[in-house]
Short mmCIF file of C-alpha atoms and ligand atoms in Angstrom, two decimals:
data_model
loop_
_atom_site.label_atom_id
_atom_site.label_comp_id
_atom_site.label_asym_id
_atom_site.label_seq_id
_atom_site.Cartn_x
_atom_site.Cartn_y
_atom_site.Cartn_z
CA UNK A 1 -36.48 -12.31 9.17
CA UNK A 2 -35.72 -8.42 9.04
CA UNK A 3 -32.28 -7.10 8.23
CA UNK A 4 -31.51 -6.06 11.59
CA UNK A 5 -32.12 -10.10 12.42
CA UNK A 6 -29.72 -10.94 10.05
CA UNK A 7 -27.08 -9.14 10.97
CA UNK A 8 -27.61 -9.81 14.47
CA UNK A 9 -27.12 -13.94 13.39
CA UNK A 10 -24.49 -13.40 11.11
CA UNK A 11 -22.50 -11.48 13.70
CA UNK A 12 -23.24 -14.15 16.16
CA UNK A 13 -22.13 -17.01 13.42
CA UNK A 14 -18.37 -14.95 13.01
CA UNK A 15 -18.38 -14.90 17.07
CA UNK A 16 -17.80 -11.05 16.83
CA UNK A 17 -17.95 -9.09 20.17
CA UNK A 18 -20.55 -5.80 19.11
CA UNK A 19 -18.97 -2.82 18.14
CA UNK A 20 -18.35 -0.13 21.31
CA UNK A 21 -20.99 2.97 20.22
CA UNK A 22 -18.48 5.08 20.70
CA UNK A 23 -16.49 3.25 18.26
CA UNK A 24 -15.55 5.73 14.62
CA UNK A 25 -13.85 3.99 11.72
CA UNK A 26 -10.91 5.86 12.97
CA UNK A 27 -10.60 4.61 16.24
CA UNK A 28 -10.98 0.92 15.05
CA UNK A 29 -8.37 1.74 12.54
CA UNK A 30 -5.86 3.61 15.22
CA UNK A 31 -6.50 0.91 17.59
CA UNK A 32 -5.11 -1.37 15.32
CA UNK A 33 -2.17 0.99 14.63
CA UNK A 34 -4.07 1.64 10.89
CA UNK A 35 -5.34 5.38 9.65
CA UNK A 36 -8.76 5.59 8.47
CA UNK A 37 -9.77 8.41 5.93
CA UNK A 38 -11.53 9.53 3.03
CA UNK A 39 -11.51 11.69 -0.12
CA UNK A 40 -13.53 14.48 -0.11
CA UNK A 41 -13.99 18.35 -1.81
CA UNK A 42 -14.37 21.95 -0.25
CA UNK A 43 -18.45 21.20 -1.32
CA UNK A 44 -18.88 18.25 1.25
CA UNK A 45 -17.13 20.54 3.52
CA UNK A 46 -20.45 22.94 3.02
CA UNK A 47 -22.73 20.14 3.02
CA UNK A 48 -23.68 19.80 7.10
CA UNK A 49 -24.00 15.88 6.89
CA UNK A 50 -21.06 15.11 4.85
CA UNK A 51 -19.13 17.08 7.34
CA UNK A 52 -20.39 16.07 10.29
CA UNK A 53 -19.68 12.50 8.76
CA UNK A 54 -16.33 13.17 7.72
CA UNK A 55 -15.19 14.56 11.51
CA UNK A 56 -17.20 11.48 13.07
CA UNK A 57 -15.75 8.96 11.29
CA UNK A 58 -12.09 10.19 9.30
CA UNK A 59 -8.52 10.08 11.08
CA UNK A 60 -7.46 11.33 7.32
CA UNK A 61 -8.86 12.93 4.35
CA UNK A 62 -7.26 12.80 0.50
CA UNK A 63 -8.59 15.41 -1.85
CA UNK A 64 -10.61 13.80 -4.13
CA UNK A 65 -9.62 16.09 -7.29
CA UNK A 66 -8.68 19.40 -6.17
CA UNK A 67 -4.96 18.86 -5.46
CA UNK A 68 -4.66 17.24 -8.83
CA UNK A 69 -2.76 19.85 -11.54
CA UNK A 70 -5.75 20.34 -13.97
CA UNK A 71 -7.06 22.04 -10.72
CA UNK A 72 -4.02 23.60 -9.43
CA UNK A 73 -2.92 25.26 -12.34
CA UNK A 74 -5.73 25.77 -14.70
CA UNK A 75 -3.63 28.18 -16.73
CA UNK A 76 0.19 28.12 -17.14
CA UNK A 77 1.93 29.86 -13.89
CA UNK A 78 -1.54 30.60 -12.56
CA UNK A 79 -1.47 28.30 -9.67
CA UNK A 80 -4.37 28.03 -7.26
CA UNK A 81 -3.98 26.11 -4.10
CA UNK A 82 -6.71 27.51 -2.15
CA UNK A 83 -8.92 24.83 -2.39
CA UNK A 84 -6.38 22.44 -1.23
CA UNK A 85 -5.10 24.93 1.56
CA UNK A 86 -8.72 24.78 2.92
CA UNK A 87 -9.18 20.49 2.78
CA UNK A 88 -5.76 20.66 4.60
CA UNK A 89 -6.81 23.54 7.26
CA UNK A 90 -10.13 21.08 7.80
CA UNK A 91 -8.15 18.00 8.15
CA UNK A 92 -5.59 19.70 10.34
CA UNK A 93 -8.31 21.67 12.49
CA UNK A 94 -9.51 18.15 13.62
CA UNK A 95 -6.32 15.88 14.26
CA UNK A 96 -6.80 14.23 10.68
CA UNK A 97 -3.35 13.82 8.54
CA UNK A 98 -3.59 14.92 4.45
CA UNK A 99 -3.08 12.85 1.53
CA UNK A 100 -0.85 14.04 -1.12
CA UNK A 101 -3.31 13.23 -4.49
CA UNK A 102 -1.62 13.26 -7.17
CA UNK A 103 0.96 15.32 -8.67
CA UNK A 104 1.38 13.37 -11.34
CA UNK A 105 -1.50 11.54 -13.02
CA UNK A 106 -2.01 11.41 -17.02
CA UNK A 107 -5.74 11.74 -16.65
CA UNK A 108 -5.52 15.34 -14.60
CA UNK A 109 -2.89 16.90 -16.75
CA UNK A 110 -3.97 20.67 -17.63
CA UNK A 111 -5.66 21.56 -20.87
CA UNK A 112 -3.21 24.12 -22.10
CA UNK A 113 -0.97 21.30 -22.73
CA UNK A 114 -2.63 19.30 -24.80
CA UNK A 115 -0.61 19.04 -27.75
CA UNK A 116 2.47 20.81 -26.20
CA UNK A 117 6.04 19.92 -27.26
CA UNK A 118 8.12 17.34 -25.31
CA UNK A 119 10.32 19.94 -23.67
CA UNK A 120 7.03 21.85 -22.63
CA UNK A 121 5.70 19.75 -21.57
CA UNK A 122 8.80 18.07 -19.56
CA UNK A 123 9.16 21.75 -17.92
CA UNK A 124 6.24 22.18 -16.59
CA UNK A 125 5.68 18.44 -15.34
CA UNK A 126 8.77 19.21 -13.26
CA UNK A 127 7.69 22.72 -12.38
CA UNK A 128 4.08 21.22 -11.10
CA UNK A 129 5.97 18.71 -9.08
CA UNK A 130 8.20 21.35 -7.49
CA UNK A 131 5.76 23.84 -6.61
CA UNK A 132 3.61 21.16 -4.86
CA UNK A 133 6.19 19.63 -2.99
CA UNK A 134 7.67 22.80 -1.90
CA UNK A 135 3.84 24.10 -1.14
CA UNK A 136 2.72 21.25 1.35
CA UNK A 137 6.48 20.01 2.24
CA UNK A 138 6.24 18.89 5.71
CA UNK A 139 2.26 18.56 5.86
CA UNK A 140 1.27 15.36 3.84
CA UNK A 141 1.42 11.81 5.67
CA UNK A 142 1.80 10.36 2.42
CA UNK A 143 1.94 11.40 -1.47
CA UNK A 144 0.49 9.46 -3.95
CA UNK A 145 3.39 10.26 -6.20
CA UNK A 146 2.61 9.01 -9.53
CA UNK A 147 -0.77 7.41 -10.46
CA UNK A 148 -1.40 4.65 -12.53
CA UNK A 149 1.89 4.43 -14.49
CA UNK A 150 1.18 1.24 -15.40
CA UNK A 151 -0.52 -0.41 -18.46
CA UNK A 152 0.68 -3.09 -20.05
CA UNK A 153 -2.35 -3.46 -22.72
CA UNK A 154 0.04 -0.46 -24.23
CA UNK A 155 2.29 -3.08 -25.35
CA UNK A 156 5.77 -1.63 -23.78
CA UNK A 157 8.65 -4.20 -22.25
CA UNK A 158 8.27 -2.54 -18.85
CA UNK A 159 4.62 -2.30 -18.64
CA UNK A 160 4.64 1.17 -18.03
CA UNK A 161 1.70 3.30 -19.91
CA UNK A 162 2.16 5.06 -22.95
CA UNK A 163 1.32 8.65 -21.67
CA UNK A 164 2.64 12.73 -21.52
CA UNK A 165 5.05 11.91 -18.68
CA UNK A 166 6.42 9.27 -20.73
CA UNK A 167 6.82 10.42 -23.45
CA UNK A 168 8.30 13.64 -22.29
CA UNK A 169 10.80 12.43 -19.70
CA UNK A 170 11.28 9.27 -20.80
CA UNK A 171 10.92 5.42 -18.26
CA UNK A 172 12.84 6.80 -15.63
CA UNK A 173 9.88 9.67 -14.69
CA UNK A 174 8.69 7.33 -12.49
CA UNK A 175 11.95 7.58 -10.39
CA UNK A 176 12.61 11.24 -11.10
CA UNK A 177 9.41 11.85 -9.26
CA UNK A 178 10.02 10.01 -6.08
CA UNK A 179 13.52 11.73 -5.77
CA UNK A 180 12.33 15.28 -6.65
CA UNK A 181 9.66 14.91 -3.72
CA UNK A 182 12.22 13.16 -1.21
CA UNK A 183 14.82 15.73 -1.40
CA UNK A 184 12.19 18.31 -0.63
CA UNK A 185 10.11 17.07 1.59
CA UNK A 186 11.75 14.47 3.93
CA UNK A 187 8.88 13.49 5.96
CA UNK A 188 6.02 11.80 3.61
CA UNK A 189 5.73 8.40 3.03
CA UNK A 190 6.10 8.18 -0.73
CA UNK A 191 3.22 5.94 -2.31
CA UNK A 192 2.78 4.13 -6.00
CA UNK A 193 -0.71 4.75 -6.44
CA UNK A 194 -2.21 2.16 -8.68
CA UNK A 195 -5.63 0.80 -10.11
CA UNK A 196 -7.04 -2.67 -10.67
CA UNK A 197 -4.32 -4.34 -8.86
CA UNK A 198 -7.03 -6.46 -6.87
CA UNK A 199 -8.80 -7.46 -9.90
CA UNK A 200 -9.10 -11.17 -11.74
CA UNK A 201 -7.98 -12.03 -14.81
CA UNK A 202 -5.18 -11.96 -17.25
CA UNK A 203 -5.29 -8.42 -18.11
CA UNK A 204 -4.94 -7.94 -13.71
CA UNK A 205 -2.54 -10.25 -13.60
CA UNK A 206 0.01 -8.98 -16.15
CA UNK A 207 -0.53 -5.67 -14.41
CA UNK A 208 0.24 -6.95 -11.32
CA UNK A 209 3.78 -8.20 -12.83
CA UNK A 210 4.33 -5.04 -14.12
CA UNK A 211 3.94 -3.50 -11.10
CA UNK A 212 6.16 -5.68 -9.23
CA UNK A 213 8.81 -5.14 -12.11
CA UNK A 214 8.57 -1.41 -11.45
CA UNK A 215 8.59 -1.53 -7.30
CA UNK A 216 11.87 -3.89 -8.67
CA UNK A 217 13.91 -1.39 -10.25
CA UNK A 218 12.59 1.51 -7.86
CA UNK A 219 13.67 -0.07 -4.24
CA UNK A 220 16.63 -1.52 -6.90
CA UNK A 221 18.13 2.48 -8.23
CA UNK A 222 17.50 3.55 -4.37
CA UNK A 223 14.43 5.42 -5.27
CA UNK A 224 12.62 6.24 -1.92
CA UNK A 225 9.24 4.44 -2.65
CA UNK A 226 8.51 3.37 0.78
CA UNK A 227 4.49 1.99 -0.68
CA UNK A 228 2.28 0.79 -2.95
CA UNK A 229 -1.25 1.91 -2.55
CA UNK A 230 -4.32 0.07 -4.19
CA UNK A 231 -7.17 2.07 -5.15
CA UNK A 232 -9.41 -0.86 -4.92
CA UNK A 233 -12.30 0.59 -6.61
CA UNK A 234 -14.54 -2.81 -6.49
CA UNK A 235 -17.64 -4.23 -7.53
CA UNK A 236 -19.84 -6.69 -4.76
CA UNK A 237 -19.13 -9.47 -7.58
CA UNK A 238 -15.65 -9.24 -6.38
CA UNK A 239 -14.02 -11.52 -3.78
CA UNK A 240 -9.91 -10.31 -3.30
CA UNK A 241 -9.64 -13.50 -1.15
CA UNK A 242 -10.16 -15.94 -3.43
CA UNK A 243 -7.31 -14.46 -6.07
CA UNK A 244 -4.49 -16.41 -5.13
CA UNK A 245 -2.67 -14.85 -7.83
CA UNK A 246 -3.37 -11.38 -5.36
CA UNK A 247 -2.00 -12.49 -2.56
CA UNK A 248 0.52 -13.86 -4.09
CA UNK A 249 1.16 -11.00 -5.30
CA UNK A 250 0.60 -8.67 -1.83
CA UNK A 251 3.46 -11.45 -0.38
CA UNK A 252 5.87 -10.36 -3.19
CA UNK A 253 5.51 -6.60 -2.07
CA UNK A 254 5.83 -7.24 1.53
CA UNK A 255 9.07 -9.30 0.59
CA UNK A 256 10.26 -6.05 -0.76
CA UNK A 257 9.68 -4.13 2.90
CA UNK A 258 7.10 -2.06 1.08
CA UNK A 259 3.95 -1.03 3.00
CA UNK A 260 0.47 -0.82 1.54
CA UNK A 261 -2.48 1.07 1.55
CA UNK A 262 -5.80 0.95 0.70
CA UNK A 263 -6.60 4.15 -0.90
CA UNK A 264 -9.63 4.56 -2.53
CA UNK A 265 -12.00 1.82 -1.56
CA UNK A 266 -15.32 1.50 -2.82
CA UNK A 267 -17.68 -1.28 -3.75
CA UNK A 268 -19.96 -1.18 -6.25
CA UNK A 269 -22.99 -2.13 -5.28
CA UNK A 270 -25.03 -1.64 -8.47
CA UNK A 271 -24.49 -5.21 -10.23
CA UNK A 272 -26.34 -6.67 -7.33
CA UNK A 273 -29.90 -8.51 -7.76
CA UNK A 274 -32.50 -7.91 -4.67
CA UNK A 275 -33.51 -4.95 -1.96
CA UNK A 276 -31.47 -2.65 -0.17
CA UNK A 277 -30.76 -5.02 2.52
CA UNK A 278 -29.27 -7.63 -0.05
CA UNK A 279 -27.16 -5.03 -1.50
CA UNK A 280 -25.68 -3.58 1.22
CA UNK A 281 -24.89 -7.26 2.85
CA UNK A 282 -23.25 -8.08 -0.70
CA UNK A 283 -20.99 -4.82 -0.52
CA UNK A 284 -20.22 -5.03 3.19
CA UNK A 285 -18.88 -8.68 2.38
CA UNK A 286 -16.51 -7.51 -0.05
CA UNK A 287 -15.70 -4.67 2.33
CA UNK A 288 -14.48 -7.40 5.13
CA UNK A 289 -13.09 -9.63 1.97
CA UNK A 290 -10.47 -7.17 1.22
CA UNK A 291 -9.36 -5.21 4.12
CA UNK A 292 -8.67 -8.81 5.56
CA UNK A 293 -6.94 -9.97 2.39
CA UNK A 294 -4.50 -7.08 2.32
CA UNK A 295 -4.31 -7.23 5.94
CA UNK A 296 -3.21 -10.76 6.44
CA UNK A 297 -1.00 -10.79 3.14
CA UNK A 298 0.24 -7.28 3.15
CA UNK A 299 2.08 -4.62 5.75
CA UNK A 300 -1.09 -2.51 5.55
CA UNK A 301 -1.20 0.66 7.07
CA UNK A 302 -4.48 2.55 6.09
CA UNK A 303 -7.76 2.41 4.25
CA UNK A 304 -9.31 5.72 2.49
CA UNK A 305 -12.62 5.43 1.50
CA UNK A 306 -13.52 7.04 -2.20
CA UNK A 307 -15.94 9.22 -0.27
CA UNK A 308 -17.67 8.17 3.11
CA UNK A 309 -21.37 8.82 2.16
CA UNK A 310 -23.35 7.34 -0.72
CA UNK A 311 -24.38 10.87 -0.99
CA UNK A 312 -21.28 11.84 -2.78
CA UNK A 313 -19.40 9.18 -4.79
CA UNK A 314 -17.95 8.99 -8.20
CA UNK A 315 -20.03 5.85 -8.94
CA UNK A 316 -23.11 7.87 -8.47
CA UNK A 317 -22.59 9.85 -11.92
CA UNK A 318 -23.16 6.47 -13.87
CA UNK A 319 -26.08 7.37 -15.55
CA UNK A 320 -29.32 4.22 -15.78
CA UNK A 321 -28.16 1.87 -13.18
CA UNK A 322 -29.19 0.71 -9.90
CA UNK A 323 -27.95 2.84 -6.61
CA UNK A 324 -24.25 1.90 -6.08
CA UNK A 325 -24.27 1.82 -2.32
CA UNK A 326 -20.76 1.69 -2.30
CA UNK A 327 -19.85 3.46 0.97
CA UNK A 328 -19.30 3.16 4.43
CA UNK A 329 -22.38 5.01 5.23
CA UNK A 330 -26.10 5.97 3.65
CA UNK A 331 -27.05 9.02 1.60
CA UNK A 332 -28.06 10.17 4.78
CA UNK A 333 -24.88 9.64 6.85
CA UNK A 334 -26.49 6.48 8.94
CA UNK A 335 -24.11 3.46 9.08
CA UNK A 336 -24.82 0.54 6.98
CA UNK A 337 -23.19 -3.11 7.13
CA UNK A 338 -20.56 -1.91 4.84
CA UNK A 339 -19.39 0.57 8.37
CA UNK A 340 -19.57 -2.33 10.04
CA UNK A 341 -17.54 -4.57 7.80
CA UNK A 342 -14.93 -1.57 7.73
CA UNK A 343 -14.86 -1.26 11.47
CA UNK A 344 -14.38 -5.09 11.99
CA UNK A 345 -12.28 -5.82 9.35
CA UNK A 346 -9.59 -3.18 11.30
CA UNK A 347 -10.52 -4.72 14.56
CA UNK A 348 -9.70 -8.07 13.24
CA UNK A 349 -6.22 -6.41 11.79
CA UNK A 350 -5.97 -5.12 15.93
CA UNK A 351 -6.41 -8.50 17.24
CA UNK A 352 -4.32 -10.63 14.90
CA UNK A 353 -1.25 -8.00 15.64
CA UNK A 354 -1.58 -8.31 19.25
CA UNK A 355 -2.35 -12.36 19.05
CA UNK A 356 1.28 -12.17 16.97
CA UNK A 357 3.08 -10.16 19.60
CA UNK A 358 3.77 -7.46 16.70
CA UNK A 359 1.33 -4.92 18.46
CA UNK A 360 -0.29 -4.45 15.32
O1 LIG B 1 -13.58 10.72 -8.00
C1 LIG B 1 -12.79 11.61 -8.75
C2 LIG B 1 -13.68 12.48 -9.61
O2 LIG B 1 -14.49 13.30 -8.79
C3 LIG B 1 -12.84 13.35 -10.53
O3 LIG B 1 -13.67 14.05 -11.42
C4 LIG B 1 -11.87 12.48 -11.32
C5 LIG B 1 -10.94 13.32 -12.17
O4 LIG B 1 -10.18 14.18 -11.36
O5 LIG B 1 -11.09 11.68 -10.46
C6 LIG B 1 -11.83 10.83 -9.63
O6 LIG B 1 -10.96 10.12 -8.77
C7 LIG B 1 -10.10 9.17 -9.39
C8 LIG B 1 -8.77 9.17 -8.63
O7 LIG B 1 -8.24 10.46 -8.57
C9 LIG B 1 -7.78 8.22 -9.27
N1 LIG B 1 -8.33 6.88 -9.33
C10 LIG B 1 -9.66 6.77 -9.97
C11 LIG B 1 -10.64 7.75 -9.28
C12 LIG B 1 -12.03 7.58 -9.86
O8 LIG B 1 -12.03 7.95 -11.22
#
């Protein structure tokens, strides 16, 4: 049986109705009141199929490292937002919104403060969060605020990771940072970016506690953290679905009127076993595993995609492995089952709101 057979029986078996042609990852996702987007750099913007890919398909776009303040101010007080200025000018050129990505992040931290003092380092932390708030006040749908604050393999009470931030401005950073970007800019959504949330295991499941702890004493000290957003960088061994302890979990958030987001989806593809066909019906099933998961458990309002092309994607620079495939779409920009899972997976979100009465 070819591939094309397979889907066509598989879609038959879920008693799907096809996909409209006209039908982006966008529009499924606005239809079901959701944003669709990805992350991308000024060079997919010069790459013809990446582009034309990102205006087919995106109703958002998150920079995927320029925005970050390694890249924004690669020397002290030298601060260069062009590239960002130019992802937002594309995005706002074609009706997409901008994700704020990431002022604060201990992995993107400039060089010329490695080994800088406390109060250095505390001053310019603050001065980066400023200037970028002030910069794109008024123009970001949502700021991923701080990213991946927690680690509780550090060994701390709270959970919170032992890193530059904390150590120069002490547990409450986490707050400061929400408040400094709320009293400048009023109208972004204010996001707690966070990785392996979505994960099994012990090590997953203390830093899902954490997390909760945290979102605690945020939405408890009026901090204006209005989401928590999951990367949800996956492998096709994954199934969300079947972690009750995630759901639980997603439940506990929503009980807190917090939102989520899906913000940098991808599924590895690589640990898979067979031909290209296999692999992309292995990743597309974890696609439609966790955008339902978080959608029935969760108040989920977006997905971004960690790229939208297997042309471009972090997972590609793994060096001797097997082609990740971890995208919506082909190196070439051609839909695979993975689009298809995407698109569905929101359509399913679109029919279970208006089944509900909610509208979506
Ligand atoms: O995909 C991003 C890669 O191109 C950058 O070199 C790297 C450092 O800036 O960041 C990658 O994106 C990360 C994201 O910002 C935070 N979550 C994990 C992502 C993958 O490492």
């Amino acid at each position: 049986m070819s591939s094309a057979d397979n889907l066509a029986r598989s879609d038959r078996l879920r008693k799907r109705p096809p996909l409209a042609p006209s039908t982006s990852l966008a529009s499924a996702a606005a239809q079901a009141g959701l944003i669709y987007g990805a992350a991308a750099s000024n060079a997919d913007l010069q790459d013809e199929v990446l582009r034309a890919a990102l205006v087919r398909e995106c109703g958002a776009i998150t920079p995927e490292f320029e925005m970050k303040w390694d890249a924004i101010e690669p020397a002290q007080g030298e601060r260069r937002f062009g590239a960002t200025d130019r992802l937002l000018d594309f995005a706002w050129s074609h009706g997409m919104a901008f994700r704020g990505h990431t002022p604060w992040w201990h992995l993107s931290t400039p060089r010329w403060l490695d080994g800088a003092e406390a109060k250095d380092f505390a001053k310019a932390a603050r001065s980066h969060l400023i200037a970028m708030a002030e910069r794109y006040a008024g123009r970001i749908h949502s700021w991923d605020v701080v990213n991946e604050a927690v680690e509780p393999a550090d060994g701390r009470s709270d959970g919170l990771r032992r890193s530059a931030f904390l150590a120069a401005l002490g547990p409450g950073y986490v707050a400061e940072a929400f408040g400094t970007i709320a009293e400048i800019d009023q109208t972004a959504l204010l996001v707690l970016n966070e990785m392996g949330l979505e994960y099994e295991g012990p090590a997953a499941q203390a830093k899902r506690r954490s997390v909760l702890r945290l979102l605690e004493s945020l939405v408890g000290s009026g901090a204006p953290v209005g989401c928590l957003g999951l990367q949800c960088h996956l492998s096709a061994s994954d199934r969300p679905s079947a972690n009750a302890e995630f759901r639980e979990f997603l439940g506990e958030v929503r009980a807190m009127a917090l939102k989520v987001m899906i913000t940098e989806l991808d599924v590895d593809g690589a640990v898979v076993r067979g031909d290209r066909a296999v692999v992309d019906r292995a990743v597309a099933d974890v696609y439609a595993d966790v955008v339902e998961t978080v959608a029935a458990e969760g108040d989920l309002i977006g997905v971004v995609t960690w790229g939208v092309s297997d042309a471009k994607s972090w997972l590609n620079d793994r060096e001797n492995r097997r082609a990740p495939r971890g995208l919506p779409l082909d190196a070439s920009g051609r839909r695979k089952a993975s689009w298809r899972a995407l698109a569905r997976g929101l359509a399913t979100r679109a029919r279970r709101g208006a089944d509900s009465g909610s509208g979506g």
